[in-house]
XYZ file of C-alpha atoms in Angstrom:
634
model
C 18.054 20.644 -26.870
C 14.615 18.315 -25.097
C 6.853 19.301 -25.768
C 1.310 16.639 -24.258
C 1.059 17.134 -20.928
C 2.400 20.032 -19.924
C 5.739 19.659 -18.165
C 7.176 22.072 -15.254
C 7.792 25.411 -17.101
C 11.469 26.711 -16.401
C 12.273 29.731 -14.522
C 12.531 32.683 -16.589
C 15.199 34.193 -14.667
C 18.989 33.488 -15.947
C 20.753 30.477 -15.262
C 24.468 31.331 -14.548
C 25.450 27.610 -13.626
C 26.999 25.224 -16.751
C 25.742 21.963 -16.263
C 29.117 19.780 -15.553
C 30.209 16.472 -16.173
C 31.491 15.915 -12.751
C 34.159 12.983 -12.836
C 35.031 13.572 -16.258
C 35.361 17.264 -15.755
C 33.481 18.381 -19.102
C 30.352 18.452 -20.444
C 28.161 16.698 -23.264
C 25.417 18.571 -25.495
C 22.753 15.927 -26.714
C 22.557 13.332 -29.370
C 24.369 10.297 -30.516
C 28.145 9.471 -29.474
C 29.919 9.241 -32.751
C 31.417 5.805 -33.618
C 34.858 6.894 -34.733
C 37.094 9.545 -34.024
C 36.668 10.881 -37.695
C 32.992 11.422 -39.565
C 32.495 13.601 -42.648
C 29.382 14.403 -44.134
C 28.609 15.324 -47.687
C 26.854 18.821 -48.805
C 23.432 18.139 -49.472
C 21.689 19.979 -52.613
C 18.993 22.617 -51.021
C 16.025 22.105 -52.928
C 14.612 24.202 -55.469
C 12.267 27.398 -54.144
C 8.547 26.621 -54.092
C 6.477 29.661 -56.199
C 4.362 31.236 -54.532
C 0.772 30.504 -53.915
C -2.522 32.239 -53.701
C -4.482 32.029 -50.359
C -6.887 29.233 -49.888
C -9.242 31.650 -47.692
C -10.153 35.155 -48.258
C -8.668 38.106 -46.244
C -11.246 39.603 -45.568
C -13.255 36.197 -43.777
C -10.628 36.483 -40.675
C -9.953 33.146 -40.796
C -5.822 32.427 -41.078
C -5.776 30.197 -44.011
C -3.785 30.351 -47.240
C -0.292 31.400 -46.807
C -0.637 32.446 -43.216
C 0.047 29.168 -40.872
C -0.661 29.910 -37.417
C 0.004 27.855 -34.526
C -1.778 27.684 -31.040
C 0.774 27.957 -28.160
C -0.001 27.714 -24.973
C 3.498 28.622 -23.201
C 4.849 31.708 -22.987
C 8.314 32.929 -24.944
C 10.538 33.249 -21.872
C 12.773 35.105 -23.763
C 13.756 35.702 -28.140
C 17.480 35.991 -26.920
C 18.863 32.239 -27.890
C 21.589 32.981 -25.171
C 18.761 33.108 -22.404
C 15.778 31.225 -23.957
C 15.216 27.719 -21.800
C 11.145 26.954 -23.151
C 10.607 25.209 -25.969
C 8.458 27.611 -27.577
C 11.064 30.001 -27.859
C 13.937 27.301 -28.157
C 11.411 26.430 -31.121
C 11.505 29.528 -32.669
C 15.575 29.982 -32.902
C 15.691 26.769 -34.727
C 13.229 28.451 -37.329
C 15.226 31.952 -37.137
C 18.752 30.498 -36.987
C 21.376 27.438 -38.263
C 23.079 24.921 -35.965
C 26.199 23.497 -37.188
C 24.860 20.074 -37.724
C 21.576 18.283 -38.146
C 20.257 14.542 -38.254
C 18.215 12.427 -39.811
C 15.159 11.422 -39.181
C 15.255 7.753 -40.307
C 18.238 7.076 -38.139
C 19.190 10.177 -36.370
C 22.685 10.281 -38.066
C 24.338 13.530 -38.155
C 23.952 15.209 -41.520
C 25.265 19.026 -42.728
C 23.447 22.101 -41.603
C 25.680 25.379 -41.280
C 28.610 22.638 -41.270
C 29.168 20.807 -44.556
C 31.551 18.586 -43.473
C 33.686 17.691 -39.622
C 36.510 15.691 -38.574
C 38.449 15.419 -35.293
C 42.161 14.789 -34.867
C 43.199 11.220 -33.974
C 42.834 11.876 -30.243
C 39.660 13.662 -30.562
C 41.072 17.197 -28.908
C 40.326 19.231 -31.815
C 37.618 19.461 -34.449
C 37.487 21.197 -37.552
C 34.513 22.160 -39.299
C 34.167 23.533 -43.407
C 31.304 26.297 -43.103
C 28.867 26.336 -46.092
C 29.174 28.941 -48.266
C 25.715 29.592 -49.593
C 24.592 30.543 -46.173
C 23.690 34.277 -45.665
C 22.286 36.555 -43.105
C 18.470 38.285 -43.720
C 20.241 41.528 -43.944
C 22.311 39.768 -47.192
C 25.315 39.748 -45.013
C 27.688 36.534 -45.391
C 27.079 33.816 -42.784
C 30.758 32.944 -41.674
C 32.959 30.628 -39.590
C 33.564 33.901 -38.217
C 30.312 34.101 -36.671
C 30.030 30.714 -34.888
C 33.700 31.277 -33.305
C 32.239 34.725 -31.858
C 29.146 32.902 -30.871
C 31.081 30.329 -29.180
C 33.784 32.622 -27.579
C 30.895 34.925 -25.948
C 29.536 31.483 -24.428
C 32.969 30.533 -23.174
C 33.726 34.544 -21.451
C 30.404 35.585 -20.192
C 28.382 33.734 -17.752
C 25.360 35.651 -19.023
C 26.083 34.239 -22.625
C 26.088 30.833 -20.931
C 22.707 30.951 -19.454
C 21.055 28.921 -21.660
C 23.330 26.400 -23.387
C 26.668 26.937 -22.072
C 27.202 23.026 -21.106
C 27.706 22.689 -24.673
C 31.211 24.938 -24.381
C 32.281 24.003 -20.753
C 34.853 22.022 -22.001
C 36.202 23.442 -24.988
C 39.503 24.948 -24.801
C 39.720 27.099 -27.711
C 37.583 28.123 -30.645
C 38.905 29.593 -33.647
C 38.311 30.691 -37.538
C 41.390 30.385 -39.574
C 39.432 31.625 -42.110
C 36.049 32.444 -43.488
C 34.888 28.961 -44.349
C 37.219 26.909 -41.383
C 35.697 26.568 -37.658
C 38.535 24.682 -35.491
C 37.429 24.104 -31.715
C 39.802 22.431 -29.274
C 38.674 20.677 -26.706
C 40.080 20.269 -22.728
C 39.068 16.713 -22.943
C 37.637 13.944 -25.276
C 33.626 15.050 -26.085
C 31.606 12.429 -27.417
C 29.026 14.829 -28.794
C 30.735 17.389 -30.919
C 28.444 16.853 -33.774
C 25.680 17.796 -31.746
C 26.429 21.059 -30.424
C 22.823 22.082 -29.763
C 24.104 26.372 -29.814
C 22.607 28.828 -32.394
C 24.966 30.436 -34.424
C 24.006 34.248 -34.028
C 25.656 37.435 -36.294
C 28.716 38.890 -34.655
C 28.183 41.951 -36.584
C 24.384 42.067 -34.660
C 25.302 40.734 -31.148
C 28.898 42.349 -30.586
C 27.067 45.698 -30.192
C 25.281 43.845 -27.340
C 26.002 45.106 -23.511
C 24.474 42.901 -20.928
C 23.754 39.238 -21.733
C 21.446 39.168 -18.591
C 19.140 41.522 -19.915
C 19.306 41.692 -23.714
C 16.095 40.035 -24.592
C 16.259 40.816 -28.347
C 12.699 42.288 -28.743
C 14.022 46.024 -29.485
C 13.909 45.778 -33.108
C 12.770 44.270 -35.898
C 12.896 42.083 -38.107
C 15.338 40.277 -36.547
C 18.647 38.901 -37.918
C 19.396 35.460 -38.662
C 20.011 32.650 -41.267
C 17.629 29.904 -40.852
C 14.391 29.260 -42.876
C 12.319 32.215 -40.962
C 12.897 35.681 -39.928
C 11.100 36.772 -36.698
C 9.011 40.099 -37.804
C 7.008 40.735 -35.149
C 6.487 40.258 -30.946
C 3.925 40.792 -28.568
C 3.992 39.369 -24.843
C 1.696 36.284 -24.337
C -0.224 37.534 -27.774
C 1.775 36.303 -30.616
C 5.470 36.239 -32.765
C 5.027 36.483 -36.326
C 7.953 35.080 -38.533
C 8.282 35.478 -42.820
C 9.898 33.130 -44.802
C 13.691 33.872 -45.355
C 14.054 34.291 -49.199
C 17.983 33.286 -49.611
C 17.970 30.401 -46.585
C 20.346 28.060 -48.829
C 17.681 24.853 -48.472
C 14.880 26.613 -49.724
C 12.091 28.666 -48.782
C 9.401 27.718 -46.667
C 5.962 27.782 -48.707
C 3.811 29.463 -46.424
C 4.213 33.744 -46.733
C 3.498 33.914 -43.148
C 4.084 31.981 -39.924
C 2.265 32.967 -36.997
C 2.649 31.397 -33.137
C -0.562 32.657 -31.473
C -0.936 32.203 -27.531
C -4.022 30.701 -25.582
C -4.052 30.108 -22.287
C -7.080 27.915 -22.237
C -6.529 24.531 -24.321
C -10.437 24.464 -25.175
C -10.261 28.458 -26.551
C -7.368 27.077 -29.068
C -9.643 24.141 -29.980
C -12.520 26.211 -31.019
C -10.134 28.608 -32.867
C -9.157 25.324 -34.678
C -12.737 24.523 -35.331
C -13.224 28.139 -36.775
C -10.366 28.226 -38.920
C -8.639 31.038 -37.031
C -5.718 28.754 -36.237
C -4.184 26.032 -38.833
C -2.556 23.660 -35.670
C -3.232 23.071 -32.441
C -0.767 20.996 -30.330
C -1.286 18.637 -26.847
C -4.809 17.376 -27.477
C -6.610 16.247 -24.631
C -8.171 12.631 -25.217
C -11.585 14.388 -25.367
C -10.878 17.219 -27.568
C -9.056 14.444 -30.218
C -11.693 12.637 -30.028
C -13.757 15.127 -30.838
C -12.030 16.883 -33.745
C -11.882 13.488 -35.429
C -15.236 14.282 -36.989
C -14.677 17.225 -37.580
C -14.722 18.171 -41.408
C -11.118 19.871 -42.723
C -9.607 18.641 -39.563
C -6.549 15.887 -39.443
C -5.782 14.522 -35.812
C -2.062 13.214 -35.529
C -2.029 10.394 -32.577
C 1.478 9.263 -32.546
C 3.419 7.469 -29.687
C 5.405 10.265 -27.515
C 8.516 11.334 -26.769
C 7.501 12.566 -23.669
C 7.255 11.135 -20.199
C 4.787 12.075 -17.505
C 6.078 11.794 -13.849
C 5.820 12.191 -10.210
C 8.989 14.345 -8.998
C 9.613 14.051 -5.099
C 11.348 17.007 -3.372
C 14.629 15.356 -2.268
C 15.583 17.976 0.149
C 16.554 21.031 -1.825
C 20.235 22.270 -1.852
C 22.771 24.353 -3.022
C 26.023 23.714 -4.310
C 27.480 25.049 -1.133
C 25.862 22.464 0.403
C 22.609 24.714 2.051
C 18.965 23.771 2.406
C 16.273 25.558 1.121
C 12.280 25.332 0.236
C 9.933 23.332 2.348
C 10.040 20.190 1.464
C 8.075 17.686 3.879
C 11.262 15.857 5.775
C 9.354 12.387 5.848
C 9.958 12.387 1.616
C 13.932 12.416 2.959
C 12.913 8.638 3.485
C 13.251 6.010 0.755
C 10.219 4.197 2.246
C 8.043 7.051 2.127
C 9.179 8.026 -1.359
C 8.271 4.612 -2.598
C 5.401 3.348 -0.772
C 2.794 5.924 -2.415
C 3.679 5.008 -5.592
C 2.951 1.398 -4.939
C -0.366 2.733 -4.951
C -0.514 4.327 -8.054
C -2.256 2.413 -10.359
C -1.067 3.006 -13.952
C -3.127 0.773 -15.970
C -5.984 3.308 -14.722
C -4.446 6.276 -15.332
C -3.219 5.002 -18.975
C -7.392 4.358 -19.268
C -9.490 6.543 -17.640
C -7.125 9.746 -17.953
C -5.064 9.100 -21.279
C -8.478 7.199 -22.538
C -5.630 4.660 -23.898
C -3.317 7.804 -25.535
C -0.419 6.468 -23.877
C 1.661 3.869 -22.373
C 1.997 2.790 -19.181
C 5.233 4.471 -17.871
C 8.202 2.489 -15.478
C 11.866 3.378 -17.063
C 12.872 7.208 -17.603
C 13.127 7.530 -21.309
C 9.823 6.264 -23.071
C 10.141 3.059 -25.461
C 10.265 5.407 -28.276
C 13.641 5.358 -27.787
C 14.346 1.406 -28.425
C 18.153 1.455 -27.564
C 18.271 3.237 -24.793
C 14.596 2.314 -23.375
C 15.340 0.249 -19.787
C 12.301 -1.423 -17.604
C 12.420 -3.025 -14.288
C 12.078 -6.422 -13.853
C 11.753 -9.197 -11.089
C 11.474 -7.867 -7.679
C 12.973 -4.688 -8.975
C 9.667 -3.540 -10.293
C 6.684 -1.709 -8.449
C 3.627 -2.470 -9.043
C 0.086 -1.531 -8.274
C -0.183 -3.141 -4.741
C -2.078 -1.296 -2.168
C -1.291 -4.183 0.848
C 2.668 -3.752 -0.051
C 2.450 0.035 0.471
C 1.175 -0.091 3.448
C 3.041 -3.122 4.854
C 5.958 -0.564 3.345
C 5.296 2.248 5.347
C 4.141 -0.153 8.759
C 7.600 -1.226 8.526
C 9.324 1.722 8.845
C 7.064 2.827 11.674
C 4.564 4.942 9.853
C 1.356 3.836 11.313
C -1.728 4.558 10.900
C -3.917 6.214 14.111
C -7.736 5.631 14.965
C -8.670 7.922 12.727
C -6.976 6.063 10.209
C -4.584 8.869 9.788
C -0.566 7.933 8.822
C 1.387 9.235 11.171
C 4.623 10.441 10.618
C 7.813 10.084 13.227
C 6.665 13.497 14.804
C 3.151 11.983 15.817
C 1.591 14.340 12.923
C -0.487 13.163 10.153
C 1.293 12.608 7.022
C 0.167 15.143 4.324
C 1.514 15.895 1.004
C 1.129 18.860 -1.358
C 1.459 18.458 -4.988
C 2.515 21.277 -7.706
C -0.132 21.130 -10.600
C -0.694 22.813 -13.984
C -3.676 24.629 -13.664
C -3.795 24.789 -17.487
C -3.131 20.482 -17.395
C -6.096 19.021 -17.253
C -4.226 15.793 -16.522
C -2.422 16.742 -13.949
C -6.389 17.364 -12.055
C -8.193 14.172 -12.879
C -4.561 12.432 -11.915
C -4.306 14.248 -8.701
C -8.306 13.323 -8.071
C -6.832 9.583 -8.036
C -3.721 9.912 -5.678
C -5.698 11.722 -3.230
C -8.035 8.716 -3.433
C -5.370 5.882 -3.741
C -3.287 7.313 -0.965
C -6.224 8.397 1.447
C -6.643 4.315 1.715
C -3.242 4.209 2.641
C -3.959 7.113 5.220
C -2.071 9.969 3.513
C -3.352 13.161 2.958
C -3.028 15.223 -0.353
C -3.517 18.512 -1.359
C -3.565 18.927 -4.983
C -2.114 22.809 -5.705
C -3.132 24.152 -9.099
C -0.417 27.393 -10.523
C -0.477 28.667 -13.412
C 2.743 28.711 -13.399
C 4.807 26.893 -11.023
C 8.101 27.898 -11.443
C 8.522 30.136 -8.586
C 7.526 27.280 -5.815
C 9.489 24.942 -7.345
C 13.016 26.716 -7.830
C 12.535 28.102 -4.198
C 12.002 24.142 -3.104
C 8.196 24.623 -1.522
C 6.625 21.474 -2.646
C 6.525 17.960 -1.687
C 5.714 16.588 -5.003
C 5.138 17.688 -8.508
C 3.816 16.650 -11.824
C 6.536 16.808 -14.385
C 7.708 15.143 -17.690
C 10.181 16.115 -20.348
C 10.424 15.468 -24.076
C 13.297 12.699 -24.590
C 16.251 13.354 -27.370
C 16.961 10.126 -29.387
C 20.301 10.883 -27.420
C 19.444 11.135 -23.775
C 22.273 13.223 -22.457
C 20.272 16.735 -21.706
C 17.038 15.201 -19.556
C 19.821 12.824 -17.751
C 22.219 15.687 -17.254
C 19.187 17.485 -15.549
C 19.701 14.915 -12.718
C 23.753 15.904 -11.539
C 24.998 17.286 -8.721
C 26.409 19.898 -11.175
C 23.003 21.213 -12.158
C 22.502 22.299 -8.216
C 22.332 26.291 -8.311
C 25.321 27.694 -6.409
C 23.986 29.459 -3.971
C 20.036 29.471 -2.754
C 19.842 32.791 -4.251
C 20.737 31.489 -7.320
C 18.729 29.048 -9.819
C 20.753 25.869 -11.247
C 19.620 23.598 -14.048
C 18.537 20.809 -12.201
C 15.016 19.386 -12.903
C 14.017 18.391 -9.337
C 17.612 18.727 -6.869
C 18.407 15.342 -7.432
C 22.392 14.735 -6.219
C 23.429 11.482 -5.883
C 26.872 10.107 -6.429
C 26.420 6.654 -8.247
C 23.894 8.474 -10.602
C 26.791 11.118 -11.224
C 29.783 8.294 -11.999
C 27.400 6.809 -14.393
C 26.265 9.904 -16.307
C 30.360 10.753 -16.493
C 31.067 7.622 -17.816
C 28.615 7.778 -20.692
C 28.975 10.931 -21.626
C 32.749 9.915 -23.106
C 31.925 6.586 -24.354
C 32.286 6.116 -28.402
C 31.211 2.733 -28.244
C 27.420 2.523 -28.938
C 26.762 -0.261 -26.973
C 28.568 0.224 -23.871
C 26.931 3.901 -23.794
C 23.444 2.342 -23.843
C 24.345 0.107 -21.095
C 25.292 2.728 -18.985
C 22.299 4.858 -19.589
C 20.173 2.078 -18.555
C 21.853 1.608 -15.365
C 21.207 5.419 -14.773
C 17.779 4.515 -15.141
C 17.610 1.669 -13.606
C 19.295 4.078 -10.594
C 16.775 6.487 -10.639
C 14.120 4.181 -10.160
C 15.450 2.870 -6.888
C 15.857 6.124 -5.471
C 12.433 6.706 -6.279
C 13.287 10.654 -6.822
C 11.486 10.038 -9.748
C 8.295 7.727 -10.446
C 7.489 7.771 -14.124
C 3.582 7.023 -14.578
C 2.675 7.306 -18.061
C 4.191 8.048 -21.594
C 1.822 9.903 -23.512
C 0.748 10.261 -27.660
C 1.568 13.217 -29.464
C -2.179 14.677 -29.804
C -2.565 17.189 -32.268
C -4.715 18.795 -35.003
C -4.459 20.423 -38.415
C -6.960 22.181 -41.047
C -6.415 20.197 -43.838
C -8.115 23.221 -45.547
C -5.370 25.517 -44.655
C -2.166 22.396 -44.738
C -2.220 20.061 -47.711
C 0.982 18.108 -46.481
C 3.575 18.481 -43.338
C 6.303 16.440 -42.043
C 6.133 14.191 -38.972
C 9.191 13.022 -36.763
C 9.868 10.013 -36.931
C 8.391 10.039 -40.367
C 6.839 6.494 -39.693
C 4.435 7.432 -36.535
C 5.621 11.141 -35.017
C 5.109 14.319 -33.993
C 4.699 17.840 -35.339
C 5.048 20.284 -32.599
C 7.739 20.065 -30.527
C 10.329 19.175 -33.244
C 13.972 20.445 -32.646
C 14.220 21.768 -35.773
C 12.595 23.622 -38.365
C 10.891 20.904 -40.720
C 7.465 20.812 -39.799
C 7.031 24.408 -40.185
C 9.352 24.732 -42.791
C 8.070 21.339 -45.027
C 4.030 23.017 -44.820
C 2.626 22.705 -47.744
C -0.786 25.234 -48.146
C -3.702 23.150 -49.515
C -4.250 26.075 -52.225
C -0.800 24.799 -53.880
C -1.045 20.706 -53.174
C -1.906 20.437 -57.154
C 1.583 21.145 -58.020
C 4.079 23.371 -56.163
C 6.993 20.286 -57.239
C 9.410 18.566 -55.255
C 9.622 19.160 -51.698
C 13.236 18.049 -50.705
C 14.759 18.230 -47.925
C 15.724 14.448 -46.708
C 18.761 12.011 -47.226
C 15.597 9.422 -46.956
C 12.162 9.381 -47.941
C 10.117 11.641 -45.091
C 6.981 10.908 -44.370
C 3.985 14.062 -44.260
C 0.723 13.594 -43.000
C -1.447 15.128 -46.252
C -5.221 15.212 -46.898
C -6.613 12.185 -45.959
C -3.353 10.034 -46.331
C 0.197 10.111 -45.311
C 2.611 10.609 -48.544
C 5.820 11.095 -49.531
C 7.029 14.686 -49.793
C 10.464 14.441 -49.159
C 13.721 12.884 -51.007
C 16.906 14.187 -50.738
C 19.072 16.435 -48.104
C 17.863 16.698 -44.490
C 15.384 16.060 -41.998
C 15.704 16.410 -38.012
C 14.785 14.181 -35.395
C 15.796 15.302 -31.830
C 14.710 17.457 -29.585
C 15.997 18.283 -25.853
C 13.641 19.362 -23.863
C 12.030 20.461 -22.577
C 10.463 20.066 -21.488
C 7.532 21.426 -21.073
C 3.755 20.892 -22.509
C 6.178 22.872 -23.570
C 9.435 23.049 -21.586
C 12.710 22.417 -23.438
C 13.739 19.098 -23.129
């Protein structure tokens, strides 16, 4: 519930297979494993409304200033159902238009009340019972109800369609019910170590019952559209725009801006100049060039924070079904670990990290990026590969890839090997990266074809590729982007499309990810999620090259104040939650529009000139799962 360079967007048909914890038999949502079998949390006081302000920029000069905060996007929604929705855009947007039953911190990512006030589970951790706030209420001023998030739930559990989307959080529940209007009881098949981080918007029965087929329902008939988070979705149009208004009765507070806006541009440089012109307030996933740029610029902030994001080279490992069939056209010489790891001993990250990144980011071994101290694992010894040319090709010499006269590798059918590689067309990364493999790997004698989409989806969930760019935004708990790695995210059939990443299956990886997905015990858990890294490496499925800064912009004209994640050093776009958007202060009120809670700790916004303190008391978010994507949903 996982967002830069641009990760591989997801397939925008339906998913119909739950992601499964194999040998444990259930399945984990994402975030931290509590440390007991019992945690309560306190109600937190929502914060008093902010008045309304007048607009810093006149209507009539186009530009989208005052209480209109518009963001540049540059994915498109894949869907505004939140039973269907896998991009983070629109996974985004249902955090804005809709409560989850818990939250967490962003100074130490503990679980704190959202549509749940308070949660305990029995003394063998089979059933959990949540108290459902009762100052919640729907934008059509119906009451928000335990009611709803056991209908919710149920749907998820009964319909494979409901299940598209997050229905690994409810693969192993047993039984949800609603004793009464303010009681949410869900029983469980088997110990679940993450049942305060049920990642699943809460949706209104009363709305969604009337609701025929899951599959198709993409919940762009009518509007606005119902829900009982900070925003209400207004308005839609396909790869233009989704306007959202500030939900008057949300029980934390009103956002201040009277209008938020998500705006899509295809072209990165197009959003920048929109920036420049004040038609846009934020523009996410900088390149190096354009940052550097905008830095100058007058009424501009640049946020260059370390990322939560890594940037990768996936390896087709043979795609397969779960019933155990082939597909795509993956090159069968990438079947070998010696030709899966020898190229990348020729990648040579310190470059990358300097001439691509221009120093935005750090150089990238491990799966989850250092961000993520606990649970951050590196290779050491004579585990590690490093930049070295002579032991590639010593590498590949020894398992009988040679090279011809020409200088050509040959593969064991006497052909030249060549490789093609999936790339963003919209990434400029991904380009000036693929420029140096095709140079770095010509020495060794291995062709590449660099293959620019823009969008690869289809290629890549029918298996036709070799290798890929990809990357994923990292949770503080790593469960989802691990998960996306199991045998159990394999679609069923060929025909069908699963929720694996890249068709990884491999049974040691799968005993470990079982193993941590039920243990309480902090420790042991991070242990074990290291060794799944520490797996993945050797397989070399998945060669992580860089982890990349959080580049973005602001008008500091149009923004006096917003929060970052973590509130130290973090990000603004790509936040699971709604607090960036929903913290926004407009510059026209920054003389005195009075406190701005909404954290159990101090929270830390990037302001005009300065980062201050806008935040004390109640709730802030850090965690994200995706996509993964610039913008996928990790």
């Amino acid at each position: 519930m996982v967002t830069k360079v641009p990760a591989r967007p997801r397939s925008g048909r339906p998913r119909r297979a739950a992601r499964l914890l194999l040998a444990a038999g259930l399945t984990t949502a994402s975030l931290a494993a509590l440390p007991a079998a019992t945690a309560t949390a306190a109600p937190a006081a929502a914060p008093a409304v902010a008045p309304a302000v007048a607009p810093a920029v006149a209507a009539e000069d186009g530009k989208s200033g005052g209480t209109t905060l518009t963001v540049a996007v540059s994915q498109s929604i894949d869907s505004l159902s939140p039973f269907l929705a896998q991009k983070l855009t629109s996974t985004s947007i249902h955090r804005l238009a809709y409560e989850y039953l818990t939250n967490y911190d962003p100074k130490d990512a503990r679980t704190v009340p959202a549509f749940a006030t308070e949660w305990s589970s029995s003394a063998d951790k089979l059933t959990w019972t949540y108290r459902i706030r009762e100052d919640s209420t729907w934008s059509d001023g119906k009451p928000a109800t335990a009611e709803d998030a056991a209908w919710t739930f149920n749907k998820m559990m009964t319909d494979p369609n409901a299940a598209t989307a997050n229905g690994s959080f409810t693969a192993n529940f047993a039984e949800v019910t609603a004793p009464d209007a303010r009681t949410l009881v869900i029983r469980l098949k088997k110990p679940q170590a993450t049942m305060t981080a049920l990642d699943v918007p809460i949706v209104p029965k009363h709305v969604w019952e009337k609701v025929g087929d899951f599959s198709k329902f993409n919940n762009d008939r009518q509007f606005p559209i119902v829900g009982n988070g900070p925003f209400v979705i207004t308005d839609f149009k396909v790869d233009q725009y989704i306007k959202l208004k500030p939900n008057k009765t949300f029980w934390r507070g009103a956002p201040k801006f009277d209008e938020l806006v998500f705006k899509y541009y295809k072209d990165g440089d197009a959003a920048v100049a929109a920036l420049q012109k004040g038609e846009v307030s934020f523009v996410p996933n900088l390149t190096p060039a354009q940052a550097a740029a905008l830095k100058s610029q007058k009424d501009i902030k640049v946020n260059d924070a370390p990322g939560r994001r890594f940037y990768a080279l996936a390896t087709n490992p043979g795609a397969r079904a779960k019933d155990g069939k082939t597909f795509g056209n993956g090159h069968p010489a990438l079947l070998d670990p010696a030709v899966r790891k020898a190229p990348f001993l020729a990648v040579d990250r310190a470059t990358l990290v300097d001439k691509v990144f221009q120093g935005h980011a750090v150089e990238g071994e491990g799966y989850l990026p250092p961000r993520f101290g606990s649970y951050f694992w590196k290779p050491e010894g004579a585990q590690r590969r490093g930049y070295d040319p002579a032991a590639a090709a010593k590498t590949l010499d020894d398992a009988g890839y040679r090279k011809n006269g020409d200088g050509k590798r040959l593969g064991k059918d006497g052909r030249p090997l060549n490789f093609r590689i999936l790339c963003h067309a919209t990434d400029p990364n991904d380009k000036a990266v693929g420029k140096y493999l095709q140079e770095w790997w010509g020495e060794l004698g291995i062709g590449l074809a660099v293959e620019c989409l823009d969008s690869v989806s289809d290629p890549w969930v029918k298996g036709d590729y070799d290798l890929a760019f990809d990357g994923w935004s990292v949770n503080p708990d790593p469960d989802y982007v691990l998960s996306i790695h199991t045998c159990g995210t394999l679609p069923a059939t060929p025909k069908d499309t699963g929720a694996t990443d890249n068709f990884i299956c491999d049974e040691e990886f799968d005993s470990l990810y079982a193993r941590q997905a039920v243990e309480y015990d902090t420790a042991k858990r991070a242990d074990l999620v290291k060794r799944m890294q520490s797996r993945l490496y050797d397989t070399g499925y998945m060669n992580v090259m860089a982890y990349p800064n959080a580049l973005e912009a602001y008008r500091t004209d149009h923004i006096a104040s917003i929060t970052t994640m973590p509130e130290a050093a973090g990000n603004l776009w790509g936040q699971d939650g709604y607090w960036s958007w929903w913290s926004a202060v407009p510059a026209a009120s920054a003389t005195g529009s009075g406190d701005d809670s909404g954290s159990s700790s101090a929270g830390v916004a990037i302001g005009v000139g300065a980062a201050v303190v806008v935040v004390a008391g109640g709730l802030l978010l850090l965690r994200t799962r995706r996509r993964a994507t610039a913008d996928d949903r990790e």
